[in-house]
mmCIF file of N, CA, C and O in Angstrom:
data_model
loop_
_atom_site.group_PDB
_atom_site.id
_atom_site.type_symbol
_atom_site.label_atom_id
_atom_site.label_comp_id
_atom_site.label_asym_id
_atom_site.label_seq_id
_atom_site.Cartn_x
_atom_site.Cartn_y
_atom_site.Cartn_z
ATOM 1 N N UNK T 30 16.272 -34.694 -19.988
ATOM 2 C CA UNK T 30 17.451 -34.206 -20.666
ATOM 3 C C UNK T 30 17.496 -32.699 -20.572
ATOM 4 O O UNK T 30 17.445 -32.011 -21.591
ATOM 5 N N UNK T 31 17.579 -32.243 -19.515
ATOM 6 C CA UNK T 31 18.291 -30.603 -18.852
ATOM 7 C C UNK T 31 19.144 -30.100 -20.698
ATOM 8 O O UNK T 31 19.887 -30.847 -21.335
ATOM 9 N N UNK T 32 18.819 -29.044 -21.014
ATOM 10 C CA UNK T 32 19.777 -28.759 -21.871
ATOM 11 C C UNK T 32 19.763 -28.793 -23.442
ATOM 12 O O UNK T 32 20.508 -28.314 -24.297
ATOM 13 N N UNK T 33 18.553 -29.595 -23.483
ATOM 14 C CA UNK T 33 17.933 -30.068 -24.852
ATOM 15 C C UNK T 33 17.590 -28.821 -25.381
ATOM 16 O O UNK T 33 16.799 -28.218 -24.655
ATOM 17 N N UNK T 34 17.946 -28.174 -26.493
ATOM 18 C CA UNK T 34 17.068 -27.159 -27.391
ATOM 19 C C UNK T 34 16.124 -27.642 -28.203
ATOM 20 O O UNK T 34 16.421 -28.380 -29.143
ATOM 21 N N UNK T 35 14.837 -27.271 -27.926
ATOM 22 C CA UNK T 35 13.901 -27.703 -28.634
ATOM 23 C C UNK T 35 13.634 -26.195 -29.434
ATOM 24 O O UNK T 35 13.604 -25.103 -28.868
ATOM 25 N N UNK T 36 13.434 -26.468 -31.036
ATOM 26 C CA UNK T 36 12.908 -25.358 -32.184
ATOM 27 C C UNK T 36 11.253 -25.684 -31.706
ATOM 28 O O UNK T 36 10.718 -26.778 -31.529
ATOM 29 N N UNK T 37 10.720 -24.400 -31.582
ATOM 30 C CA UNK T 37 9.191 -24.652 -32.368
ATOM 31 C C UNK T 37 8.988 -24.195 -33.447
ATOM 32 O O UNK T 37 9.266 -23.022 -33.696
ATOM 33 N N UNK T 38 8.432 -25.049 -34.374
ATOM 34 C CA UNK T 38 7.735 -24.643 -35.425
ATOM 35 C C UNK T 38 7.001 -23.844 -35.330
ATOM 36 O O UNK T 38 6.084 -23.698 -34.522
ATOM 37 N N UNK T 39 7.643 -22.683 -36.917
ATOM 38 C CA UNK T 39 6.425 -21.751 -36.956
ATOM 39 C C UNK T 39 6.452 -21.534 -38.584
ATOM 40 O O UNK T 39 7.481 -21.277 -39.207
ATOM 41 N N UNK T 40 5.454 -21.646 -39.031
ATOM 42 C CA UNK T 40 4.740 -22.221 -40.515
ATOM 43 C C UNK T 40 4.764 -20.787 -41.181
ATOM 44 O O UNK T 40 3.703 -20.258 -40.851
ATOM 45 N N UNK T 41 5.431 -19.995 -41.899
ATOM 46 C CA UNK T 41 5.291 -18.472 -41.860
ATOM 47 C C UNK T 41 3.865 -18.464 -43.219
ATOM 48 O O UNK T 41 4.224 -18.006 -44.304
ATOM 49 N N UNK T 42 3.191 -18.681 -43.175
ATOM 50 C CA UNK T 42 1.929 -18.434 -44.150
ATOM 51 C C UNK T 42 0.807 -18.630 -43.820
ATOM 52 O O UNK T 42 0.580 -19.410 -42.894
ATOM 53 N N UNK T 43 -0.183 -17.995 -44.467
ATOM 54 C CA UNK T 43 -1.463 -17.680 -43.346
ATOM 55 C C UNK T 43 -2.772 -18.793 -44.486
ATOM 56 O O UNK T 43 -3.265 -18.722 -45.612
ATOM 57 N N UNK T 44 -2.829 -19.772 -43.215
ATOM 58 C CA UNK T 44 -3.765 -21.167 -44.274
ATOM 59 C C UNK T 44 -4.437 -21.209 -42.784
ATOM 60 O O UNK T 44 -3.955 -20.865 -41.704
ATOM 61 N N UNK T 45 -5.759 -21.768 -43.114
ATOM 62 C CA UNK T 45 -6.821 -21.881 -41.898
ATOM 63 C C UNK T 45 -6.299 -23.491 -41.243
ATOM 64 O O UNK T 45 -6.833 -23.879 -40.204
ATOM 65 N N UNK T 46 -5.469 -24.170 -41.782
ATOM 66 C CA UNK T 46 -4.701 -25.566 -41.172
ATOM 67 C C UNK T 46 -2.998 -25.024 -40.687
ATOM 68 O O UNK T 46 -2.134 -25.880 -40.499
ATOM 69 N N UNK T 47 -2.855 -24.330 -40.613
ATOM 70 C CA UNK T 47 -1.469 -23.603 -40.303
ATOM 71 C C UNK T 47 -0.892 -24.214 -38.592
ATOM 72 O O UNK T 47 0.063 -24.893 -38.215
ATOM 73 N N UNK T 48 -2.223 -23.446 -37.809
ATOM 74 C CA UNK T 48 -1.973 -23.747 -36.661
ATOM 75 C C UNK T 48 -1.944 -25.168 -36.770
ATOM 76 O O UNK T 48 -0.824 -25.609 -36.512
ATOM 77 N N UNK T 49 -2.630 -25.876 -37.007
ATOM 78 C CA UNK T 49 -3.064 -27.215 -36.910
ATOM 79 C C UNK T 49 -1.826 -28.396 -36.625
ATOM 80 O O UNK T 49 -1.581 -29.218 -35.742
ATOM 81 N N UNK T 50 -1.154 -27.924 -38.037
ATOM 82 C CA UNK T 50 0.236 -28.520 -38.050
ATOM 83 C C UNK T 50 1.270 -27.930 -37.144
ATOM 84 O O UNK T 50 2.163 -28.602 -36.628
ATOM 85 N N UNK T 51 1.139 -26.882 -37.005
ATOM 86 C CA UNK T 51 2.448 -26.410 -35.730
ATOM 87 C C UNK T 51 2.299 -26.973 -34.902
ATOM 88 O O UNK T 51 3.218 -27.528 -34.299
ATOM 89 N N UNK T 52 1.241 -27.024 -34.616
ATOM 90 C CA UNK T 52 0.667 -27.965 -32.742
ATOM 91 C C UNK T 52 1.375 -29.391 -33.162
ATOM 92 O O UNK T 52 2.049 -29.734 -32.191
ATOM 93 N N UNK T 53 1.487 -30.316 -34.175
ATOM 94 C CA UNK T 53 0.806 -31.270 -34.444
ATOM 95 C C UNK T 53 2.634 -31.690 -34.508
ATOM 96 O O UNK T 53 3.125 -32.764 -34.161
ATOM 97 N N UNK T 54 3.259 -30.664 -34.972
ATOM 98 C CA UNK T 54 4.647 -30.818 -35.219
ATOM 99 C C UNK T 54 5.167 -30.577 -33.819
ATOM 100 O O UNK T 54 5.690 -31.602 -33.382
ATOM 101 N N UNK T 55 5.189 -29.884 -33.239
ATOM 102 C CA UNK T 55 5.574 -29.013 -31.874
ATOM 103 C C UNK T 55 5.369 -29.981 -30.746
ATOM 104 O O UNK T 55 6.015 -29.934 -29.700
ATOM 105 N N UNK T 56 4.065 -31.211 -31.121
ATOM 106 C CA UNK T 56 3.871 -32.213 -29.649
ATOM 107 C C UNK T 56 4.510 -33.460 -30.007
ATOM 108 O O UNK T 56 4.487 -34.343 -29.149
ATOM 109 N N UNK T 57 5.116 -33.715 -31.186
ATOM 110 C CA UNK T 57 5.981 -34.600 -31.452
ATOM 111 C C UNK T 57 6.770 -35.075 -30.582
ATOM 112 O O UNK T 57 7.374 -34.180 -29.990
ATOM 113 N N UNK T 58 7.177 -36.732 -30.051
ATOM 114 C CA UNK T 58 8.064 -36.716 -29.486
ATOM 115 C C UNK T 58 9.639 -35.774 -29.696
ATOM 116 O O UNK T 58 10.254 -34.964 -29.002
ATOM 117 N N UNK T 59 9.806 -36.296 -30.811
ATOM 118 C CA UNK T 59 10.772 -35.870 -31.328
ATOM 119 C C UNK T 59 11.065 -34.392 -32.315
ATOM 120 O O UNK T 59 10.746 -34.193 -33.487
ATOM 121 N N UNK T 60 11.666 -33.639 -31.509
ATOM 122 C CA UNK T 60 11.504 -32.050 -32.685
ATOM 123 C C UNK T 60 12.026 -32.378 -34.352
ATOM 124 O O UNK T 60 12.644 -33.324 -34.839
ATOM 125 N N UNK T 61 11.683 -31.618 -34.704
ATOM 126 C CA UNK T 61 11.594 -31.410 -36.036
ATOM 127 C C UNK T 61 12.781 -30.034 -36.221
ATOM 128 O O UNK T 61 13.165 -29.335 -35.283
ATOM 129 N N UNK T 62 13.114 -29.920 -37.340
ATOM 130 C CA UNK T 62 13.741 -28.563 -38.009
ATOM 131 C C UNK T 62 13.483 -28.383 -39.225
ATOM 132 O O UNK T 62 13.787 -29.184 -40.109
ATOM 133 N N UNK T 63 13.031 -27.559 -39.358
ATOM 134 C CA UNK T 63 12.897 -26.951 -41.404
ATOM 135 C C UNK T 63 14.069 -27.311 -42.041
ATOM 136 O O UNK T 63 15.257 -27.040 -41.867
ATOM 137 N N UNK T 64 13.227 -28.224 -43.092
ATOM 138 C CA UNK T 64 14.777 -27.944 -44.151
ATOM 139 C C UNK T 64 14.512 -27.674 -45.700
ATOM 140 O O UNK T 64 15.341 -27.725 -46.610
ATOM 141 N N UNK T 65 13.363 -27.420 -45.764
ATOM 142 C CA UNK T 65 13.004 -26.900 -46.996
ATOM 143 C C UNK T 65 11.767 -26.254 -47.314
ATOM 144 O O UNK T 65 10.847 -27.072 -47.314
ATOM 145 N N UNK T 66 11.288 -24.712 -47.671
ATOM 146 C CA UNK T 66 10.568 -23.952 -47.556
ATOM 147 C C UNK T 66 9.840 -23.466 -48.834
ATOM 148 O O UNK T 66 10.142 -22.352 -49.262
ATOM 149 N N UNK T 67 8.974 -24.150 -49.433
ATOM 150 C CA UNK T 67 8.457 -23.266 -50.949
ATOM 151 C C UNK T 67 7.296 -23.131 -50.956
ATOM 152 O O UNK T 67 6.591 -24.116 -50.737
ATOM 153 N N UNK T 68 6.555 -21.509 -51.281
ATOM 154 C CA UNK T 68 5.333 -21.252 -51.511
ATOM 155 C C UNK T 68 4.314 -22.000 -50.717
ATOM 156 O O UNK T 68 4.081 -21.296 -49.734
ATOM 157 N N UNK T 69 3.360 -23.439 -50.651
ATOM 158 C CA UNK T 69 2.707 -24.086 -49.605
ATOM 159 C C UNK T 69 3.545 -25.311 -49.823
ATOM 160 O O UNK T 69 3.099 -25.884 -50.818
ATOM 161 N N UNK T 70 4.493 -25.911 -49.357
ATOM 162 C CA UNK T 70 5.072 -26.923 -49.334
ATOM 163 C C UNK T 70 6.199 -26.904 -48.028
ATOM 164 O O UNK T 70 6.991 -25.967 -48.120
ATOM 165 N N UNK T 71 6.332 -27.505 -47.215
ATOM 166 C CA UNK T 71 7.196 -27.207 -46.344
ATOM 167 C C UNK T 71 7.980 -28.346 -45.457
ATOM 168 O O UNK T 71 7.314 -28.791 -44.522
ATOM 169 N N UNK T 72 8.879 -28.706 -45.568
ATOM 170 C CA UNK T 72 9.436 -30.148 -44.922
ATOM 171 C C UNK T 72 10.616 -30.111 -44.375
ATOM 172 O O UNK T 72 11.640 -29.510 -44.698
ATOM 173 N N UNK T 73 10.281 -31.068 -43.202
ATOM 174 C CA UNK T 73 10.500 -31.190 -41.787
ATOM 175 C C UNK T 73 11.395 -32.394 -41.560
ATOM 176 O O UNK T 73 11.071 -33.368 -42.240
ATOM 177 N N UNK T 74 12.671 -32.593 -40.594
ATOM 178 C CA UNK T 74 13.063 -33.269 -40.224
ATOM 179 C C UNK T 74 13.243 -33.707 -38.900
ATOM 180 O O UNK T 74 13.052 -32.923 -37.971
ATOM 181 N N UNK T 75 13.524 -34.651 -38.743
ATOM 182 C CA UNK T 75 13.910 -34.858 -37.379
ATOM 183 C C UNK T 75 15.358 -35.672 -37.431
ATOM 184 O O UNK T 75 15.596 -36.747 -37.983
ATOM 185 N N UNK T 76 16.424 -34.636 -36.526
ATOM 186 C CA UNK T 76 17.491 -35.631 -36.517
ATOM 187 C C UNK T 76 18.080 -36.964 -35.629
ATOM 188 O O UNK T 76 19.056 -37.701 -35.768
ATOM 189 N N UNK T 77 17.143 -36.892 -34.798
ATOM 190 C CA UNK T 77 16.890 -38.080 -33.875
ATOM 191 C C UNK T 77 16.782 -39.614 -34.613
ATOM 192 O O UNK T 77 17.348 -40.624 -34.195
ATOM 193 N N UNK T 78 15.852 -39.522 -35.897
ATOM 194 C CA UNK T 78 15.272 -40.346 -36.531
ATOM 195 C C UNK T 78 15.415 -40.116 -37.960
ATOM 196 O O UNK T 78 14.606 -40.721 -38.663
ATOM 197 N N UNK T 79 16.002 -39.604 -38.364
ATOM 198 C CA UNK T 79 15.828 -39.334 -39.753
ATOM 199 C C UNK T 79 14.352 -39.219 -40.519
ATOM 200 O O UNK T 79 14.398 -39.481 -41.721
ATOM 201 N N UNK T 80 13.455 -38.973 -40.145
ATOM 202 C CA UNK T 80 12.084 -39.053 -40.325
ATOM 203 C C UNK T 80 12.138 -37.553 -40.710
ATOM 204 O O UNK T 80 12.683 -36.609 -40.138
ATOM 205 N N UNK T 81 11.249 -37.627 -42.103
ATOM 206 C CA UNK T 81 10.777 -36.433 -42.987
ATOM 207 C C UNK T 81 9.230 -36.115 -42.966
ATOM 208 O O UNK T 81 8.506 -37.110 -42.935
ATOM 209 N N UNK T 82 8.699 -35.052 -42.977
ATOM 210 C CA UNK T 82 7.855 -34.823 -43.291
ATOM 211 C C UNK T 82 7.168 -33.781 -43.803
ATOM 212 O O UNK T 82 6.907 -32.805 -43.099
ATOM 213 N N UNK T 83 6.870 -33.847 -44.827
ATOM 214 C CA UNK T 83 6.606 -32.437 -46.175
ATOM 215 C C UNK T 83 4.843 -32.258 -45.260
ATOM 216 O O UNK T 83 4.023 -33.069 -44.829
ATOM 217 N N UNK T 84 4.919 -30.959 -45.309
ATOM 218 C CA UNK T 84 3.125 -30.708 -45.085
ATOM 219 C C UNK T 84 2.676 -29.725 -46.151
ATOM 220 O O UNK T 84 3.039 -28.574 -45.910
ATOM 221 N N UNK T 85 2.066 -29.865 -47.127
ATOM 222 C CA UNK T 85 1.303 -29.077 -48.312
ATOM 223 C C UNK T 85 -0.093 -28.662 -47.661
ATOM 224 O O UNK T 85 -0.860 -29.128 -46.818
ATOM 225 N N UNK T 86 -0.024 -27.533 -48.500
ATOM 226 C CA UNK T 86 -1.325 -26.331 -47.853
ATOM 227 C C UNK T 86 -1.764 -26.334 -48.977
ATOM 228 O O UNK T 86 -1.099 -25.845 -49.890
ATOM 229 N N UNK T 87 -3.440 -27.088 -49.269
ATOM 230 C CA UNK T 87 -4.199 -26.886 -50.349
ATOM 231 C C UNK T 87 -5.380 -25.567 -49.957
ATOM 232 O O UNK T 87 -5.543 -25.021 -48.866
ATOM 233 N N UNK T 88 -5.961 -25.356 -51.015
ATOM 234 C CA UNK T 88 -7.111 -24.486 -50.966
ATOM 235 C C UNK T 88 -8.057 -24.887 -50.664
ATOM 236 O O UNK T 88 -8.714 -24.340 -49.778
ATOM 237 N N UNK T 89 -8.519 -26.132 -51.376
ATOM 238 C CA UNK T 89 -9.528 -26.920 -50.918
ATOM 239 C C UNK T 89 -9.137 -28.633 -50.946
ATOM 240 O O UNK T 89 -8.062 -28.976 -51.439
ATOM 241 N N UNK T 90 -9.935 -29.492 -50.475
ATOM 242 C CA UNK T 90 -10.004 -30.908 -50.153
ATOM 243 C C UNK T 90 -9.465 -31.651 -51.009
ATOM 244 O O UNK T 90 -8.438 -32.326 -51.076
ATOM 245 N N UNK T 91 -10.736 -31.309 -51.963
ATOM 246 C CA UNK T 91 -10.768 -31.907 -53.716
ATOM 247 C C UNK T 91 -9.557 -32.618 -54.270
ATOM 248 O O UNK T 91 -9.312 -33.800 -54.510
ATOM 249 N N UNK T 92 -8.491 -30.827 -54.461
ATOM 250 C CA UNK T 92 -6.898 -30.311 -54.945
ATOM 251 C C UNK T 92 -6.338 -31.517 -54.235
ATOM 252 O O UNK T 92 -5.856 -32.462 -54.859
ATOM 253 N N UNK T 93 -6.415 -31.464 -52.760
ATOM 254 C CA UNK T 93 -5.121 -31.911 -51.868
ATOM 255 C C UNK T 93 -5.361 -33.298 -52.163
ATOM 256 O O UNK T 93 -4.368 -33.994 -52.379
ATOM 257 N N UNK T 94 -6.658 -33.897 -52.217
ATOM 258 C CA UNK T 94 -6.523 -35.562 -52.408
ATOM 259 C C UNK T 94 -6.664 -36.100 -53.551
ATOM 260 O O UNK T 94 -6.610 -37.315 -53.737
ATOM 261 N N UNK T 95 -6.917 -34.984 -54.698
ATOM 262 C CA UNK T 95 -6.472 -35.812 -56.124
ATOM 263 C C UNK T 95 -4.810 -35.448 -56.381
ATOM 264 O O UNK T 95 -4.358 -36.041 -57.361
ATOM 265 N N UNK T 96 -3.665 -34.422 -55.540
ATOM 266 C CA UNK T 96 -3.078 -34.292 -55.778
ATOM 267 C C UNK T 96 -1.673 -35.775 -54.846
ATOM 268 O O UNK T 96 -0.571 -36.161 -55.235
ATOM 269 N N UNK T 97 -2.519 -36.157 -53.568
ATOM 270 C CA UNK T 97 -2.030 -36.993 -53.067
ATOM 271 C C UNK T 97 -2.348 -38.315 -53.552
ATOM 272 O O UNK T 97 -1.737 -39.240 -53.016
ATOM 273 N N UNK T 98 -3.253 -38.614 -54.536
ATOM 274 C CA UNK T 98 -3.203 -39.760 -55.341
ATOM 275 C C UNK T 98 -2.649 -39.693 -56.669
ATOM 276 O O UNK T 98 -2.504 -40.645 -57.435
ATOM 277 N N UNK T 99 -2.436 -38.821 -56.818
ATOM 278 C CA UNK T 99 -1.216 -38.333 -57.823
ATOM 279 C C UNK T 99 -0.173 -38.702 -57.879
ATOM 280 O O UNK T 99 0.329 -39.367 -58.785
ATOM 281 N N UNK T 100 0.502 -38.178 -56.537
ATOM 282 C CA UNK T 100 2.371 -37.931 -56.569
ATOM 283 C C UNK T 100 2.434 -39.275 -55.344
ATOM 284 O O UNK T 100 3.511 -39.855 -55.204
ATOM 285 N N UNK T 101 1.360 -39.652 -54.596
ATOM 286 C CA UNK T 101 2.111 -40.531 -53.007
ATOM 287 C C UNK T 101 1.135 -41.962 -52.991
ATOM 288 O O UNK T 101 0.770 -42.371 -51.889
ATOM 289 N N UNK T 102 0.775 -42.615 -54.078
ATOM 290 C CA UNK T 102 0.582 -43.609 -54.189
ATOM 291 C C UNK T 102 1.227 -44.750 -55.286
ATOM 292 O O UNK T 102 1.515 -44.412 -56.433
ATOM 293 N N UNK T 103 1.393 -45.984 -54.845
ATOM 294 C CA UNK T 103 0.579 -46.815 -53.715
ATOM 295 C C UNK T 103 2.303 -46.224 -52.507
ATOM 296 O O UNK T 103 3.490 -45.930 -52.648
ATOM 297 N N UNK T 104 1.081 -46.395 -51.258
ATOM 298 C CA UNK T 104 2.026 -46.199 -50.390
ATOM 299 C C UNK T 104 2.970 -47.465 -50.096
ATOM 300 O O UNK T 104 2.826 -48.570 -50.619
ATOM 301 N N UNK T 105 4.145 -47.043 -48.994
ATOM 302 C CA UNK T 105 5.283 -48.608 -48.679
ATOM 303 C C UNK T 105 4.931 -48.452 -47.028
ATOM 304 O O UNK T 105 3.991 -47.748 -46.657
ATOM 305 N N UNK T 106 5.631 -49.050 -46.264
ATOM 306 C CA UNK T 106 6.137 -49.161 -44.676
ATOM 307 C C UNK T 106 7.059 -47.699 -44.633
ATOM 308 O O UNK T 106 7.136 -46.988 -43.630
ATOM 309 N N UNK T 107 7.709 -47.426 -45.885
ATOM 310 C CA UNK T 107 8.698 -46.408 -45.198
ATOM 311 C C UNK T 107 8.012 -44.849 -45.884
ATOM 312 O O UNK T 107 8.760 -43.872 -45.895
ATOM 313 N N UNK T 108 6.885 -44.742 -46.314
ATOM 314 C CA UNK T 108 5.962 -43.614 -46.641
ATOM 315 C C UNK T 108 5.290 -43.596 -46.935
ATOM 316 O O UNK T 108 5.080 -44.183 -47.996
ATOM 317 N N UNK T 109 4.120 -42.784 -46.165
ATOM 318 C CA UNK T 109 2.889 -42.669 -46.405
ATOM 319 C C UNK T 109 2.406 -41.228 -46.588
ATOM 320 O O UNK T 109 3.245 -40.375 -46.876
ATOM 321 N N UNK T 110 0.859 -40.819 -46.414
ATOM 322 C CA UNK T 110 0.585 -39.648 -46.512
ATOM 323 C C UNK T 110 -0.630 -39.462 -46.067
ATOM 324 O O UNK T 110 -1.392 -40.225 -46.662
ATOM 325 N N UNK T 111 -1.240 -38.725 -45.206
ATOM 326 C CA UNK T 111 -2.547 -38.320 -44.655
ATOM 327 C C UNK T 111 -3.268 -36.933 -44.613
ATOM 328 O O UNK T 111 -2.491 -36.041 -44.952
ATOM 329 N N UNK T 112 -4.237 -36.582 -44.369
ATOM 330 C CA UNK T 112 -5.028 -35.353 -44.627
ATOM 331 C C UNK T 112 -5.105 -34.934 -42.927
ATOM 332 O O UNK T 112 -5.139 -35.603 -41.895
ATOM 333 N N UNK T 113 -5.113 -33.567 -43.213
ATOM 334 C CA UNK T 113 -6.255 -32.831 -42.041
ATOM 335 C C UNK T 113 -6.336 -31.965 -43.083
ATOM 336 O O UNK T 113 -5.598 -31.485 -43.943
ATOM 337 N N UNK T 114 -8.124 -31.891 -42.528
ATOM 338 C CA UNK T 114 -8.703 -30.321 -43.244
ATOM 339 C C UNK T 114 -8.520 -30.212 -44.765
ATOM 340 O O UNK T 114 -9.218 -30.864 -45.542
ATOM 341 N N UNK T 115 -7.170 -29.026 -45.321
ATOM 342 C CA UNK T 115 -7.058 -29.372 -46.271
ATOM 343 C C UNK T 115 -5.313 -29.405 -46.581
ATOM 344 O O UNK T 115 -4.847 -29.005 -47.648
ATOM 345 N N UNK T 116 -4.381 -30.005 -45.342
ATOM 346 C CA UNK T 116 -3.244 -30.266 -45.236
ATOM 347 C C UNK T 116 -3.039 -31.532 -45.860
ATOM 348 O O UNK T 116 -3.835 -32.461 -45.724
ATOM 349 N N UNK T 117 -2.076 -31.593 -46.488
ATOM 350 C CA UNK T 117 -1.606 -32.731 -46.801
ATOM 351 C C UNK T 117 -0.424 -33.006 -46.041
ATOM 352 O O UNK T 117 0.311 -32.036 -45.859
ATOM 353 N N UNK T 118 -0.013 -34.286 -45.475
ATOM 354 C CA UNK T 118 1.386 -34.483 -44.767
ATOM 355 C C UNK T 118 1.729 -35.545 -45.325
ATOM 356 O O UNK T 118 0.790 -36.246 -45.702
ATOM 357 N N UNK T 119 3.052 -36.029 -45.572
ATOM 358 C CA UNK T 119 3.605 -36.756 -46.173
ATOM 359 C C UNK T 119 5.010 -37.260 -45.448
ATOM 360 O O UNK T 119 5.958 -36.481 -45.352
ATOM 361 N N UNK T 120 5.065 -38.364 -45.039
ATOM 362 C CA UNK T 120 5.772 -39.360 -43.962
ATOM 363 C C UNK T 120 6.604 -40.151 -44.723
ATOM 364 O O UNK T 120 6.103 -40.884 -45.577
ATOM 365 N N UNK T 121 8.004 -40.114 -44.518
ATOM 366 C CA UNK T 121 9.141 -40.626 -44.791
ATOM 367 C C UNK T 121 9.876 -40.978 -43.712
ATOM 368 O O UNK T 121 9.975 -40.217 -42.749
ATOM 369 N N UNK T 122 10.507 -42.239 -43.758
ATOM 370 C CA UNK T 122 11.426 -42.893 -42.505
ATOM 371 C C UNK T 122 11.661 -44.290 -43.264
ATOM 372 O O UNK T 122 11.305 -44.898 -44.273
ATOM 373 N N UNK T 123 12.718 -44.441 -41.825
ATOM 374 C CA UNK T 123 13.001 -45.996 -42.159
ATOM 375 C C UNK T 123 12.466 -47.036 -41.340
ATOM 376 O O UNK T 123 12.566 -48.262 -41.303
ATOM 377 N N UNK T 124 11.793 -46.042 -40.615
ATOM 378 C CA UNK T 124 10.883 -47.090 -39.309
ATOM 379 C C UNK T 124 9.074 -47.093 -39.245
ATOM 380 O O UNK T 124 8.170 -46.387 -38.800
ATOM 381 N N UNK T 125 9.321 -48.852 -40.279
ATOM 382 C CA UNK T 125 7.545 -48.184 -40.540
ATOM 383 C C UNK T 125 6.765 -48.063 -39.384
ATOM 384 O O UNK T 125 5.721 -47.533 -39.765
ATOM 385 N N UNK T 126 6.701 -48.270 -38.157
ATOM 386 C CA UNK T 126 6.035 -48.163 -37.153
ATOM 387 C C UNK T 126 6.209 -46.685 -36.330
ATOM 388 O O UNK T 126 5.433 -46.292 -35.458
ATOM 389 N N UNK T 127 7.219 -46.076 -36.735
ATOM 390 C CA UNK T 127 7.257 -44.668 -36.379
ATOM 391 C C UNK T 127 6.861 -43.628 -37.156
ATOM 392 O O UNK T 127 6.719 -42.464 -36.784
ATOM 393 N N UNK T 128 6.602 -44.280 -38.761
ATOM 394 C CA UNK T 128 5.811 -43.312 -39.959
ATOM 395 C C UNK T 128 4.276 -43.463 -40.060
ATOM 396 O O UNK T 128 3.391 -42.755 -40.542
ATOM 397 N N UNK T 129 4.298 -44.810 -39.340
ATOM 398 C CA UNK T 129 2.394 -44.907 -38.861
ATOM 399 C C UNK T 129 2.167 -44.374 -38.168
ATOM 400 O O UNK T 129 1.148 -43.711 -38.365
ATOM 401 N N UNK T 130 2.762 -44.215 -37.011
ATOM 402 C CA UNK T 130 2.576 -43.616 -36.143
ATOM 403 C C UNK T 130 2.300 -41.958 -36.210
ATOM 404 O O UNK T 130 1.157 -41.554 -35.993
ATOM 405 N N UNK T 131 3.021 -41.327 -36.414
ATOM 406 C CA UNK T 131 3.425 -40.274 -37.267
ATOM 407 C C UNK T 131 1.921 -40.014 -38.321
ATOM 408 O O UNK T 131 1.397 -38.920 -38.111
ATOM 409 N N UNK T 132 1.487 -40.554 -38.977
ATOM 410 C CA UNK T 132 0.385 -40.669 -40.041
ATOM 411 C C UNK T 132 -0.940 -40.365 -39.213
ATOM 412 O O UNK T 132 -1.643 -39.359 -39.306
ATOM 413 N N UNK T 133 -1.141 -41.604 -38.277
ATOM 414 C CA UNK T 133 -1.884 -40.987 -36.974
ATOM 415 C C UNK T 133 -2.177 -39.982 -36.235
ATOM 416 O O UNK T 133 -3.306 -39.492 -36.189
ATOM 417 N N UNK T 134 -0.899 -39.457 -35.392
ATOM 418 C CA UNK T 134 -0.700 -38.390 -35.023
ATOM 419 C C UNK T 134 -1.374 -37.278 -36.141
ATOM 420 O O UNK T 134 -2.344 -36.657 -35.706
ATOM 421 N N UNK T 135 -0.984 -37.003 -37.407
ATOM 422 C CA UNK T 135 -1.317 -35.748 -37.891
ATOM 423 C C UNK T 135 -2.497 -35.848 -38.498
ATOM 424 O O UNK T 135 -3.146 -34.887 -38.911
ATOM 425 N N UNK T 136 -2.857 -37.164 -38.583
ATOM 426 C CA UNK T 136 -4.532 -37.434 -39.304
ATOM 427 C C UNK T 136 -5.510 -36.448 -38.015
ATOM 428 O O UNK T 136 -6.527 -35.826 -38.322
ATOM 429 N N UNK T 137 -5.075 -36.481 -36.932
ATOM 430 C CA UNK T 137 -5.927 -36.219 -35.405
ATOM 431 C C UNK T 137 -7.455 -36.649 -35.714
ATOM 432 O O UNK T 137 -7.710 -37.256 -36.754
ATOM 433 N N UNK T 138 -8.225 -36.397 -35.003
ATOM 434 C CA UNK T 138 -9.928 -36.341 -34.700
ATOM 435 C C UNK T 138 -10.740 -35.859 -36.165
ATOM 436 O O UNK T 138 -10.559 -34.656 -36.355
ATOM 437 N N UNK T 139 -11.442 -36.396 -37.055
ATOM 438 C CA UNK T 139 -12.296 -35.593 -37.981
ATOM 439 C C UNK T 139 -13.105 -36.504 -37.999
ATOM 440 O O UNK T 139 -14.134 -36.403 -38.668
#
């Protein structure tokens, strides 16, 4: 598709998982666009798919996964939520096989 504008993500705050998620957003099939920006909270769309995804910047581990058993459990098919480091990402869609997928993708290698 000659012509396609693709955005790259760029995360404007300085967290040692920063890069992590730009890459992680940026190799997506499908681009993403900002649509909402606060302090470490930051979420992502895609208009291809309607697929959301908030990525939270904790300080440490601890924060991010008592705060994701907090606010994003029990999970459904149409959202979930996974860790890197000390990112939290949080997966919204209507296609549960593209929000697993998606969950995967940003979990990567640990």
């Amino acid at each position: 598709m000659s012509g396609t504008k693709r955005n790259l993500i760029s995360i404007p705050i300085e967290h040692p998982n920063v890069r992590n998620a730009e890459a992680f957003l940026n190799s997506w099939s499908e681009p993403f666009d900002l649509q909402k920006s606060e302090e470490n909270h930051f979420t992502f769309r895609s208009s291809a798919s309607e697929t959301e995804v908030t990525v939270i910047f904790f300080e440490d581990y601890r924060k991010a996964t008592a705060y994701d058993k907090r606010h994003f459990h029990p999970r459904s098919s149409s959202a979930c939520s996974t860790m890197n480091g000390t990112a939290l990402y949080v997966i919204l869609g209507n296609d549960p096989d593209l929000v697993n997928s998606l969950a995967s993708h940003f979990a990567g290698r640990e």
